[in-house]
Short mmCIF file of C-alpha atoms in Angstrom, two decimals:
data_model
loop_
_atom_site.label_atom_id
_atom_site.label_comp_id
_atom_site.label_asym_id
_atom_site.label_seq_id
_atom_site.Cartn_x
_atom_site.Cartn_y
_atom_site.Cartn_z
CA UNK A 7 -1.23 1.47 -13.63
CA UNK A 8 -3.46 0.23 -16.11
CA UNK A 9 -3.41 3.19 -18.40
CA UNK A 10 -1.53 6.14 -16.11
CA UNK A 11 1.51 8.60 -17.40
CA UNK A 12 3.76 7.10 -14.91
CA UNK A 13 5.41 3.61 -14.23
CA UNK A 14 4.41 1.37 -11.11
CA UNK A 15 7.37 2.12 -9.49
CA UNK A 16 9.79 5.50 -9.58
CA UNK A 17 13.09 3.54 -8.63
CA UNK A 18 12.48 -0.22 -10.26
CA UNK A 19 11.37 -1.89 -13.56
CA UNK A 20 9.88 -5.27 -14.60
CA UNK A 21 13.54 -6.47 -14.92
CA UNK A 22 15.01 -7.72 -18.46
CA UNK A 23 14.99 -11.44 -17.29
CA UNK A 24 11.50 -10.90 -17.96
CA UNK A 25 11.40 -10.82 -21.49
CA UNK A 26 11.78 -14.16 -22.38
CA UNK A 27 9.21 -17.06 -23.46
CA UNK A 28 5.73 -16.98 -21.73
CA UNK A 29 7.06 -13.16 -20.23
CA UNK A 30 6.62 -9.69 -21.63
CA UNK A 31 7.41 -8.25 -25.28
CA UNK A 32 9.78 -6.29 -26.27
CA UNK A 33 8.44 -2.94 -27.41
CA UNK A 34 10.90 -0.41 -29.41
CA UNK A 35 9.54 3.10 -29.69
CA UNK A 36 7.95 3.54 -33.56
CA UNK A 37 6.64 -0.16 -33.47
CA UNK A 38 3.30 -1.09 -34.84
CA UNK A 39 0.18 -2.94 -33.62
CA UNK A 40 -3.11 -4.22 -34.94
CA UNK A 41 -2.27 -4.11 -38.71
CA UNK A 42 -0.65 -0.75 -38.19
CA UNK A 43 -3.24 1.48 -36.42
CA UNK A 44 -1.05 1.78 -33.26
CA UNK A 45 2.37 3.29 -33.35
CA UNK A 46 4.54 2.98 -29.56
CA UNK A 47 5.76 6.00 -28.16
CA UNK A 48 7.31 5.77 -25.34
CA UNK A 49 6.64 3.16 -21.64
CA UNK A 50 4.27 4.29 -19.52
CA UNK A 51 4.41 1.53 -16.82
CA UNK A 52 4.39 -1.96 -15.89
CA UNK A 53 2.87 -4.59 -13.89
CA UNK A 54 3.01 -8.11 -12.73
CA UNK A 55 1.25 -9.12 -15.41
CA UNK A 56 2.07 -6.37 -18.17
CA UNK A 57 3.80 -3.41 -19.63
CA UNK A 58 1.81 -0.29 -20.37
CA UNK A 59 2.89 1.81 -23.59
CA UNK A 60 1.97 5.59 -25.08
CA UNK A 61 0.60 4.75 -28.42
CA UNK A 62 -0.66 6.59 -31.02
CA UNK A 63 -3.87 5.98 -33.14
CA UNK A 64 -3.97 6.43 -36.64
CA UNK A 65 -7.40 6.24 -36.84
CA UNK A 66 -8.59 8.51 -34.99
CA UNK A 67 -5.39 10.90 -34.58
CA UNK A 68 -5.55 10.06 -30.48
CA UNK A 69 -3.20 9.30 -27.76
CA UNK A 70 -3.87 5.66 -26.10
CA UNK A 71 -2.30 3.33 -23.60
CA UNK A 72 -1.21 0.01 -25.09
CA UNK A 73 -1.49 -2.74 -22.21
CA UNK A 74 0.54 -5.88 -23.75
CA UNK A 75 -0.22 -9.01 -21.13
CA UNK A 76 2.90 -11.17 -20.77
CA UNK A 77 1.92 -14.21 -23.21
CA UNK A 78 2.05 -17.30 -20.63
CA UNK A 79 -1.43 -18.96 -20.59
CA UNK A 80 -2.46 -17.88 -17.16
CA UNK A 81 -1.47 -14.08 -17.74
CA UNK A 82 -3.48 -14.79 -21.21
CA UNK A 83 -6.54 -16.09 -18.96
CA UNK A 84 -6.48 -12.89 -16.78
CA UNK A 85 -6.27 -10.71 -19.44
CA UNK A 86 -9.65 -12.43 -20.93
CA UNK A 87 -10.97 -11.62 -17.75
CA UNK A 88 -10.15 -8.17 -17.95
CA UNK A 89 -11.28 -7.63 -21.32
CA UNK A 90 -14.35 -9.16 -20.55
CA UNK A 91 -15.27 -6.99 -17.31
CA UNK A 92 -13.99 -3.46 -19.49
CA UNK A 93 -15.96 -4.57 -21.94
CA UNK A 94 -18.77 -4.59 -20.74
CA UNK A 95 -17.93 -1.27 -18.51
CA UNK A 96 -17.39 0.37 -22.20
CA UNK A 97 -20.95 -0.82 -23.45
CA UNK A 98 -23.19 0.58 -20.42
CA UNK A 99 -21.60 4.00 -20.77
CA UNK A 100 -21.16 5.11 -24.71
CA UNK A 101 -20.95 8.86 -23.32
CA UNK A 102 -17.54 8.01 -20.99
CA UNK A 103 -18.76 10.02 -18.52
CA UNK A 104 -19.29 7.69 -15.34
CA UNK A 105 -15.29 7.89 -14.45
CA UNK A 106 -14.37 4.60 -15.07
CA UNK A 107 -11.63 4.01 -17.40
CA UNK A 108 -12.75 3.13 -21.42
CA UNK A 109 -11.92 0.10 -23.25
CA UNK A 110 -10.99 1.18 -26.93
CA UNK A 111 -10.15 -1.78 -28.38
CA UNK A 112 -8.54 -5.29 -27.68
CA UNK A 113 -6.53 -7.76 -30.22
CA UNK A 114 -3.41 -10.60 -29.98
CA UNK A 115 -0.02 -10.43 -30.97
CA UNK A 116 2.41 -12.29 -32.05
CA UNK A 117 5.97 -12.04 -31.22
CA UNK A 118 9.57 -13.64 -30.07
CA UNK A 119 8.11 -14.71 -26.92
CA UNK A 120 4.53 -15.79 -27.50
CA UNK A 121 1.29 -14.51 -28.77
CA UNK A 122 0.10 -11.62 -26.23
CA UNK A 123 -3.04 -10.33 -25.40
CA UNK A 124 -3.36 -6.36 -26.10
CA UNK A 125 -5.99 -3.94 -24.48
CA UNK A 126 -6.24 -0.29 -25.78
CA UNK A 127 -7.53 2.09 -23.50
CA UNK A 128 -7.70 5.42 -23.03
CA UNK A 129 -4.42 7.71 -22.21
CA UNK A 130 -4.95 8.83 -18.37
CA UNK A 131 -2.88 11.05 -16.03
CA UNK A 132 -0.96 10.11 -12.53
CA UNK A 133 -2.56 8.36 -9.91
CA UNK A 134 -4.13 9.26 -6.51
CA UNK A 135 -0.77 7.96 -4.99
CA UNK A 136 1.88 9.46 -7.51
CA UNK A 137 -0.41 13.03 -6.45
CA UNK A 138 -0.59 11.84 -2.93
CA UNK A 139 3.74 11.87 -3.16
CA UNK A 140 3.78 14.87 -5.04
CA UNK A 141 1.95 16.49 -2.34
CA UNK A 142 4.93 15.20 0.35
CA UNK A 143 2.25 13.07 1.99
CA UNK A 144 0.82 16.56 3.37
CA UNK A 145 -2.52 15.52 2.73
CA UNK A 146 -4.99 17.52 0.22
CA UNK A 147 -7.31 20.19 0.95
CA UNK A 148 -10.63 19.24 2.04
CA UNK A 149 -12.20 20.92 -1.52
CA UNK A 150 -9.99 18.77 -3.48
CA UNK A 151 -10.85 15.43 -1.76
CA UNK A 152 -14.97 16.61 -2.30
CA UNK A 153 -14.18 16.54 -5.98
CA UNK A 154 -11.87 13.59 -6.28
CA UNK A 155 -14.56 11.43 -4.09
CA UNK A 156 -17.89 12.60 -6.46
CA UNK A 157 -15.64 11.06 -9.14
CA UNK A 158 -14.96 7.77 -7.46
CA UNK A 159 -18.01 7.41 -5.98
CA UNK A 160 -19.81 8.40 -9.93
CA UNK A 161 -17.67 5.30 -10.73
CA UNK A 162 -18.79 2.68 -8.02
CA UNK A 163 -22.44 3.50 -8.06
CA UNK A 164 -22.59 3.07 -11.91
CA UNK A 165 -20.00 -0.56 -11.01
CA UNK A 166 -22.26 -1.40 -8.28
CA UNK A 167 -25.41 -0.42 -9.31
CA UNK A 168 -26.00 -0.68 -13.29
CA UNK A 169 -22.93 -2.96 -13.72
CA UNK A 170 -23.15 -5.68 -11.06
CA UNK A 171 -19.41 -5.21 -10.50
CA UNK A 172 -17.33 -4.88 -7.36
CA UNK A 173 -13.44 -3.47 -7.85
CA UNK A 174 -12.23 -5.74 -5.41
CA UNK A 175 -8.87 -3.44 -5.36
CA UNK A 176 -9.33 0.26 -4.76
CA UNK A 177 -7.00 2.37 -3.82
CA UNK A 178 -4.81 5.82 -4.62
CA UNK A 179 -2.71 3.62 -7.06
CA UNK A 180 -5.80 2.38 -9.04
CA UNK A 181 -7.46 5.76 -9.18
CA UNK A 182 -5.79 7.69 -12.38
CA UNK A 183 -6.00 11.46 -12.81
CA UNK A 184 -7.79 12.48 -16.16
CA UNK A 185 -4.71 14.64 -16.87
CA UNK A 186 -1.09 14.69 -15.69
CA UNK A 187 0.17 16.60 -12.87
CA UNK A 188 3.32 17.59 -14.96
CA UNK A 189 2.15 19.42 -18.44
CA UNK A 190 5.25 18.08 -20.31
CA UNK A 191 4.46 14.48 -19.58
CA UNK A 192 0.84 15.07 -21.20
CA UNK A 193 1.47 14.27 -25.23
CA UNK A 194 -1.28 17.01 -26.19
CA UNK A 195 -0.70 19.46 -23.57
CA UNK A 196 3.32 19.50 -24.44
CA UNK A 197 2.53 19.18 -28.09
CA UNK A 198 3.98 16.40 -28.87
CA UNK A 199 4.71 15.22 -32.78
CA UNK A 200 4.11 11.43 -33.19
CA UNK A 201 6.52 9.09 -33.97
CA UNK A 202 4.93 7.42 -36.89
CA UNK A 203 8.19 4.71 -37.70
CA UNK A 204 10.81 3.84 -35.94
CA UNK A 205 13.64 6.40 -35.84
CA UNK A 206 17.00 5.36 -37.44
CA UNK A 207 20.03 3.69 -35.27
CA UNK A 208 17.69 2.13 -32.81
CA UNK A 209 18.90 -1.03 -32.70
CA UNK A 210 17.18 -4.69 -31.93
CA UNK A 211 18.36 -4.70 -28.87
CA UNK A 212 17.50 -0.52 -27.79
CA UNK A 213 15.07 -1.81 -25.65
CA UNK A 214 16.96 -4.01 -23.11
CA UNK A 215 20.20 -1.48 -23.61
CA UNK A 216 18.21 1.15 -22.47
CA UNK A 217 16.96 -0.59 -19.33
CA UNK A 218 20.30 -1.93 -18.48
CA UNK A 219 21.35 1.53 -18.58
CA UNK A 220 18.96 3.15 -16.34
CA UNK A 221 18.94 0.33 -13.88
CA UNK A 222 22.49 1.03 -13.71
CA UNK A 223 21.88 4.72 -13.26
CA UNK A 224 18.85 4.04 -10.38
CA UNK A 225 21.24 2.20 -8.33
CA UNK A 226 23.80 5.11 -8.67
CA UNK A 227 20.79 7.17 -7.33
CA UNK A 228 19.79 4.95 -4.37
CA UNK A 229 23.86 4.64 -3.17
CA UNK A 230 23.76 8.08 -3.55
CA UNK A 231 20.78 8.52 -1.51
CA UNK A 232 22.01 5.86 1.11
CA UNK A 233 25.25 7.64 1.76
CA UNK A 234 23.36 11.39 2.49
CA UNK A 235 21.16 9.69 4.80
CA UNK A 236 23.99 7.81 6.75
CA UNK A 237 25.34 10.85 6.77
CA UNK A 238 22.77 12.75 7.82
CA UNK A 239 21.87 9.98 10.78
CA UNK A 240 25.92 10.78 12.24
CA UNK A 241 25.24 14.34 12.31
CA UNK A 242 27.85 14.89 9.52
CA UNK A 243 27.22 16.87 6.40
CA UNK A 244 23.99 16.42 5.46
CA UNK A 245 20.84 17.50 7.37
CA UNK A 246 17.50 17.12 6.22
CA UNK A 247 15.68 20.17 5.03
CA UNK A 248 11.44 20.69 5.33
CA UNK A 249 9.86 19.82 1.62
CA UNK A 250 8.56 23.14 0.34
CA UNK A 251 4.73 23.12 0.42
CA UNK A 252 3.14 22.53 -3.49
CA UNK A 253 0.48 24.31 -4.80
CA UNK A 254 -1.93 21.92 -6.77
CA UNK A 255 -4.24 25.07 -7.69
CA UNK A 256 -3.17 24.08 -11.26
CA UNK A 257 -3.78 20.15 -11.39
CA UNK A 258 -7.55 19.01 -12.89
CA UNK A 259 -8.11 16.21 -9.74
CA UNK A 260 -10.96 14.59 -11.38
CA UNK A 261 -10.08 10.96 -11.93
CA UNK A 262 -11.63 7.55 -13.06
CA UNK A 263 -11.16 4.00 -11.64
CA UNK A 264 -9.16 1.79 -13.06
CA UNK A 265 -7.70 -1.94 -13.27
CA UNK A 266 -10.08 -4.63 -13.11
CA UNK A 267 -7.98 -7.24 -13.49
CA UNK A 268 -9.36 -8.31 -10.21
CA UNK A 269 -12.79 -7.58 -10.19
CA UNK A 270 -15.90 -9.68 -10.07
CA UNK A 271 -19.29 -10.16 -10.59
CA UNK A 272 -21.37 -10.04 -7.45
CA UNK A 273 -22.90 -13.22 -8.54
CA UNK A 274 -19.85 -14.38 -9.58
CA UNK A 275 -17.01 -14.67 -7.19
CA UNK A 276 -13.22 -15.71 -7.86
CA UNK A 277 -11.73 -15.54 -4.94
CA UNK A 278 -12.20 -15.38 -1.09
CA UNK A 279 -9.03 -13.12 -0.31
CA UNK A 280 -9.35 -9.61 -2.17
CA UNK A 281 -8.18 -6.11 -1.33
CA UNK A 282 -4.71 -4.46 -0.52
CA UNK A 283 -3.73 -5.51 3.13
CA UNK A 284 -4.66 -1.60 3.93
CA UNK A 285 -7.97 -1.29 2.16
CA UNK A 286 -9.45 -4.49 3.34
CA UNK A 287 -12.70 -5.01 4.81
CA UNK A 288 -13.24 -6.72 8.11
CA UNK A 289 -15.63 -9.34 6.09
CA UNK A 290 -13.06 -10.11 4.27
CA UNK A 291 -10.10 -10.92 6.95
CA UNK A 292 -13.07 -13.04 8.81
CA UNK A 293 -14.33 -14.86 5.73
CA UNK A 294 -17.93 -14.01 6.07
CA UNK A 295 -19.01 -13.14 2.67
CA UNK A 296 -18.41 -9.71 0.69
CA UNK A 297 -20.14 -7.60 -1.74
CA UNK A 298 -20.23 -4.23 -2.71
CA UNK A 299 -20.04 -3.13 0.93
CA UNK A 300 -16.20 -3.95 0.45
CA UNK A 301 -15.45 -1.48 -2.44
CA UNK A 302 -17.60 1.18 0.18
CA UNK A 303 -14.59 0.17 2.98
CA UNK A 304 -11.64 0.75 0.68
CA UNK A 305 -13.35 3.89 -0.74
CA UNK A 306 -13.46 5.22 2.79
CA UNK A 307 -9.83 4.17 3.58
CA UNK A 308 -8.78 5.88 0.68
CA UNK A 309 -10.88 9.51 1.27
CA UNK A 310 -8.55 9.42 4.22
CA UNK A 311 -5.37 9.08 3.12
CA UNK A 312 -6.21 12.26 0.50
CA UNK A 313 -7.05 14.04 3.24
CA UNK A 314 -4.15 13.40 5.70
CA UNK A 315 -1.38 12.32 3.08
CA UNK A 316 -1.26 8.68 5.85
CA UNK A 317 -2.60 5.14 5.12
CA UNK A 318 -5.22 4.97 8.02
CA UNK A 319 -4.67 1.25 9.15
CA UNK A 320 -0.89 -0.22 8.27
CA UNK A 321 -1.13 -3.17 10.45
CA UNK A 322 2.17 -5.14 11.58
CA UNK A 323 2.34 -8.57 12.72
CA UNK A 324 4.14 -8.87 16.01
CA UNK A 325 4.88 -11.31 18.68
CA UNK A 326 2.73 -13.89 19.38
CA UNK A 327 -0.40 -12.27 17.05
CA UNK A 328 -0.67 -12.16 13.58
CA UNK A 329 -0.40 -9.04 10.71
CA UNK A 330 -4.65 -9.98 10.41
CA UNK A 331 -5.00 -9.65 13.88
CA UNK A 332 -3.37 -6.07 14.26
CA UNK A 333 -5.09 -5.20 11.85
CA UNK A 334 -8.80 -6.14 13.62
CA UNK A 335 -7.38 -4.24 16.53
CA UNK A 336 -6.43 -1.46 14.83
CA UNK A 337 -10.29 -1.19 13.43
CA UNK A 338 -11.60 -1.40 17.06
CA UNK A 339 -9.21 1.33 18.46
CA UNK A 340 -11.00 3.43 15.99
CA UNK A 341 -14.57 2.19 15.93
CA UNK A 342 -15.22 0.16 19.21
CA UNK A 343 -15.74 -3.27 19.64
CA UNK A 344 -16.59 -5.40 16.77
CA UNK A 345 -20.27 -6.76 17.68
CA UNK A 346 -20.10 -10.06 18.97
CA UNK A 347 -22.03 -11.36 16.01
CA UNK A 348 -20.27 -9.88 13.48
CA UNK A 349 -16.95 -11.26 14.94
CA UNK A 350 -17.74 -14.85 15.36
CA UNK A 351 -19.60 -14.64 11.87
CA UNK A 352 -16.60 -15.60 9.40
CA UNK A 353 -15.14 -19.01 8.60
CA UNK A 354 -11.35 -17.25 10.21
CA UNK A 355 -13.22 -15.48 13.52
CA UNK A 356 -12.07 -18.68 15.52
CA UNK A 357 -8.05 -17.71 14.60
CA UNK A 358 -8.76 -14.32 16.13
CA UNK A 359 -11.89 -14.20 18.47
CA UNK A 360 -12.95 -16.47 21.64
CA UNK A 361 -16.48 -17.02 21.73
CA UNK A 362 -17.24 -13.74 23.88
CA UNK A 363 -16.03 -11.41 20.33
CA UNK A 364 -12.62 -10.32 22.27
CA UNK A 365 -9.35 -10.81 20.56
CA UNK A 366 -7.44 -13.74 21.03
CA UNK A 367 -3.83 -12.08 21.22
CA UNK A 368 -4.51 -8.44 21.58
CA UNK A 369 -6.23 -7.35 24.60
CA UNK A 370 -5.09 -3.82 25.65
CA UNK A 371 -6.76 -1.35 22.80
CA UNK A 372 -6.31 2.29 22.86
CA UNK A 373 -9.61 4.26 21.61
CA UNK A 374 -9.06 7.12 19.23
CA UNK A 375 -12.23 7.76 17.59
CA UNK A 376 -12.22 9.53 14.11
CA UNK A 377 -13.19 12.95 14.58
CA UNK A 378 -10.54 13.26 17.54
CA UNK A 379 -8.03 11.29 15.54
CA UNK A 380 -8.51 13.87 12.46
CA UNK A 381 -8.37 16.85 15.20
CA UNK A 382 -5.54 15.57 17.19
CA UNK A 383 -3.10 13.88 15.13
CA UNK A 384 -4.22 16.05 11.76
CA UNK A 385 -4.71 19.12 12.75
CA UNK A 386 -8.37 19.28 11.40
CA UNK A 387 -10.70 22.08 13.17
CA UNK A 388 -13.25 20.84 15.21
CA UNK A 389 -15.64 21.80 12.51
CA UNK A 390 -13.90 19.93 9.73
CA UNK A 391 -13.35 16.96 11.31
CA UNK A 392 -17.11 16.67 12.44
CA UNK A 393 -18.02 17.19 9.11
CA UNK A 394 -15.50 14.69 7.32
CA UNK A 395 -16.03 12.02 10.18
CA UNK A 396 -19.65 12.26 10.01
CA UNK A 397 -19.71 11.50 5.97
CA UNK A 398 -17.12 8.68 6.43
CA UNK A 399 -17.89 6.78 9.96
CA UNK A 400 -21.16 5.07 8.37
CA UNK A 401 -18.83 3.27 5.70
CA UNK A 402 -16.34 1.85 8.75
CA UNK A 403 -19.35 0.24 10.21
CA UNK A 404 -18.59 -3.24 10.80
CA UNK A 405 -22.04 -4.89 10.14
CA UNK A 406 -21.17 -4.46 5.97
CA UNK A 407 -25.22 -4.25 5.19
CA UNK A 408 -25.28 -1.08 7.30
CA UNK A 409 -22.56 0.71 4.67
CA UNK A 410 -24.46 3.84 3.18
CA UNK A 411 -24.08 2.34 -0.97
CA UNK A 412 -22.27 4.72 -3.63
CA UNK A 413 -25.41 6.26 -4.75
CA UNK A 414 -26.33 7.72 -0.89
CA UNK A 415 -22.96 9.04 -0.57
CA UNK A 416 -23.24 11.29 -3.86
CA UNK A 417 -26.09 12.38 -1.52
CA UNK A 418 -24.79 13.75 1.68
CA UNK A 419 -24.00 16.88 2.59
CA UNK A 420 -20.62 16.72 3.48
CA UNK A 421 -19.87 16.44 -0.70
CA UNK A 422 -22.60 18.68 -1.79
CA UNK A 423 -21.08 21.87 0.45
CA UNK A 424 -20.24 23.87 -2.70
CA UNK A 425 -24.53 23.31 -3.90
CA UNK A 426 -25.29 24.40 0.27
CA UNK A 427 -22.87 27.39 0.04
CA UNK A 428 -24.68 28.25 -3.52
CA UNK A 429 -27.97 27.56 -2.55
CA UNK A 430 -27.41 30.35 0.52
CA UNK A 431 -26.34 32.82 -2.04
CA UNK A 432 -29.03 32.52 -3.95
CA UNK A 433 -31.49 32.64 -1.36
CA UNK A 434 -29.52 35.53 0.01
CA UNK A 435 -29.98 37.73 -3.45
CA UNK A 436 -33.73 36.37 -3.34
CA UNK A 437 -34.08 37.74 -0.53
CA UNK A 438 -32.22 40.97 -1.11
CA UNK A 439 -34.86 41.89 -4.11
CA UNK A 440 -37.36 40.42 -1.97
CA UNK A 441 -36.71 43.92 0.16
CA UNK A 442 -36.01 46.04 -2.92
CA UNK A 443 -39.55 44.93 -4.10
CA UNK A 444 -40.97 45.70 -0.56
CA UNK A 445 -39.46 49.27 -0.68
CA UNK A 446 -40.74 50.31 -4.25
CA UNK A 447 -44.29 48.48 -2.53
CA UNK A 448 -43.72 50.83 0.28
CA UNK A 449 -42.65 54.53 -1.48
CA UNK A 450 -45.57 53.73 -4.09
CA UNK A 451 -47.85 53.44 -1.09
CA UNK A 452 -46.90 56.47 0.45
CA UNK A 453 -47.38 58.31 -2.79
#
């Protein structure tokens, strides 16, 4: 959300109540920051912690995302953080070319509810989930993941490796598209003039008018909404029709990793719980130390849900076991029993494992291992799904030291199909004028 073309959420906002001392400012389109250089736009997006902004740089005539941190101390404090850890992203890669979202600039300002922390950085498209939705959850095809994973995987091995970083968060929603999927929502691509002052009759209050108005309108929407599915559910009017198939031949899918607002130095840890419930590592539910390993888990969760348009583990809390537990189980059906070491590792394994490594709560597991899971339930040819399973089993291994790193992934051949499928068309040719050479050898001989 950092820095995408699209809000956090397509039927909410941040709420007006917000805006109020220690909370967000209010931005009106044609407003100026640092001294002038930055003109606002139009909202991108918004956060817990922020609202995102299309800005417009005088200085160097360029399109930027304005991130304006709500100005309460602690949002102040993460934002230092942040600006810290981009910061130093920026300096180990002057070229930009290791997709990880660019720091451009950061400075404070003051206004009616505080002094607020500001990060510039640079304009980005939609994310992995906003093209994941777009696609109707469908699930892209298998060159398209290839491409988007070099990218991410560029990113983490320059994190990991040259960096000392781990994301602690990644996921579709914090993986940005270097363009938009919709041309007109791109400010070069649709041509867009810049608004250089703020345009006449927009009041003081045009900000929290505005929102008032389309939270009124979004809630028209979603009663809308409710009463065709009702409807639809009583077998009345309405019936559901198939989602045409999209064609993302047009859409650039390389991408770059972005908010850090959670991320930490290997050496440096902040906090013993990371992840998003459906990225998280098994080290981490059991409490037994992560690293880098756990960025390699979340990657792998992630390749997935391109590929099949479904979050691979959505665990569920039920009776008489927990939402952690599921989710261990869930693992297991997948990848077999969790060696006995590894479960009875953690500071947590006692909540979930007896002293044998069996679960607790859950004892009846079902075993779907990935390569019949892609075939059966996907619809991936045996082929494929060897292929894709074979790249991606080695970073669900349990034991997090066994994880292939970022850097060895760039190296298998599951990404590196398109250099194979080259390579045997160039040693087809050479072998073509091989012969040719062998026949002139041959006629000249017979002369």
């Amino acid at each position: 959300m950092s820095c995408s073309s699209s809000s956090a959420s397509d039927d909410e906002d941040e709420g007006f109540d917000s805006y109020r001392k220690g909370g967000y400012h209010a931005v009106r389109v044609g407003d100026s920051f640092n001294g002038g250089r930055y003109i606002a736009q139009r909202k991108l997006g918004w956060g817990q912690f922020s609202t995102v902004w299309l800005a417009y740089d005088t200085r160097s005539s360029n399109y930027v995302a304005l991130k304006i941190q709500k100005s309460a101390p602690q949002f102040a404090q993460a934002a230092l953080h942040e600006i810290e850890i981009l910061s130093a992203i920026a300096e180990g890669d002057p070229s930009n070319s290791k997709y990880v979202v660019q720091l451009i600039d950061h400075f404070k300002h003051a206004g009616p509810n505080g002094q607020h922390l500001c990060m510039v950085l640079e304009f980005l498209g939609d994310s992995l989930l906003r093209l994941i939705k777009y696609n109707h959850y469908k699930g892209l095809e298998l060159n398209k993941v290839r491409e988007v994973c070099r990218c991410i995987l560029t990113g983490l091995d320059y994190l990991h490796r040259e960096v000392g970083l781990i994301h602690t968060d990644l996921k579709p929603e914090n993986i940005l598209l270097l363009s938009t999927i919709n041309p007109s929502k791109d400010p070069i691509r649709a041509g867009m003039t810049p608004i250089l002052e703020r345009p006449e009759g927009n009041p003081n209050g045009g900000a929290t008018v505005n929102m008032i108005e389309k939270k009124l309108k979004q809630r028209a929407r979603r009663a809308v909404a409710r009463i065709s599915n009702r409807r639809g559910s009583m077998g009345g009017i309405v019936a559901a029709e198939p989602k045409p198939e999209r064609c993302l031949n047009g859409i650039d899918v390389r991408c770059k990793v972005v908010d850090f607002g959670n991320a930490c130095w290997a050496d440096k840890k902040f906090a013993e719980e990371i992840q998003t419930r459906q990225y998280r590592a098994p080290e981490v539910i059991l409490q037994s130390g992560y690293s880098f390993a756990a960025d390699m888990w979340s990657f792998a969760c992630t390749a997935i849900e391109l590929a099949t348009g479904e979050m691979l583990f959505t665990p569920k809390g039920g009776q008489g076991f927990s939402e952690d537990e599921d989710h261990l189980a869930l693992m297991m059906e997948l990848l077999g029993k969790m060696p006995r070491k590894i479960a009875t590792s953690g500071a947590r394994s006692k909540d979930y494992f007896d002293r044998y490594g069996d679960l607790k709560r859950i004892r009846r597991l079902k075993f779907w291992p990935l390569d019949r899971l892609l075939v059966d339930k996907y619809k991936f040819s045996d082929a494929d799904a060897h292929d894709f399973a074979d790249f991606l089993s080695p970073l669900f291994s349990f034991e997090p030291e066994k994880r292939p790193t970022a850097q060895q992934c760039l190296q298998h051949p599951w990404l590196n199909v398109d250099n194979l499928a080259q390579d045997v068309v160039e040693n087809e040719s050479s072998i073509g004028n091989i012969n040719v050479s062998m026949n002139n050898l041959q006629i000249k001989v017979g002369k």
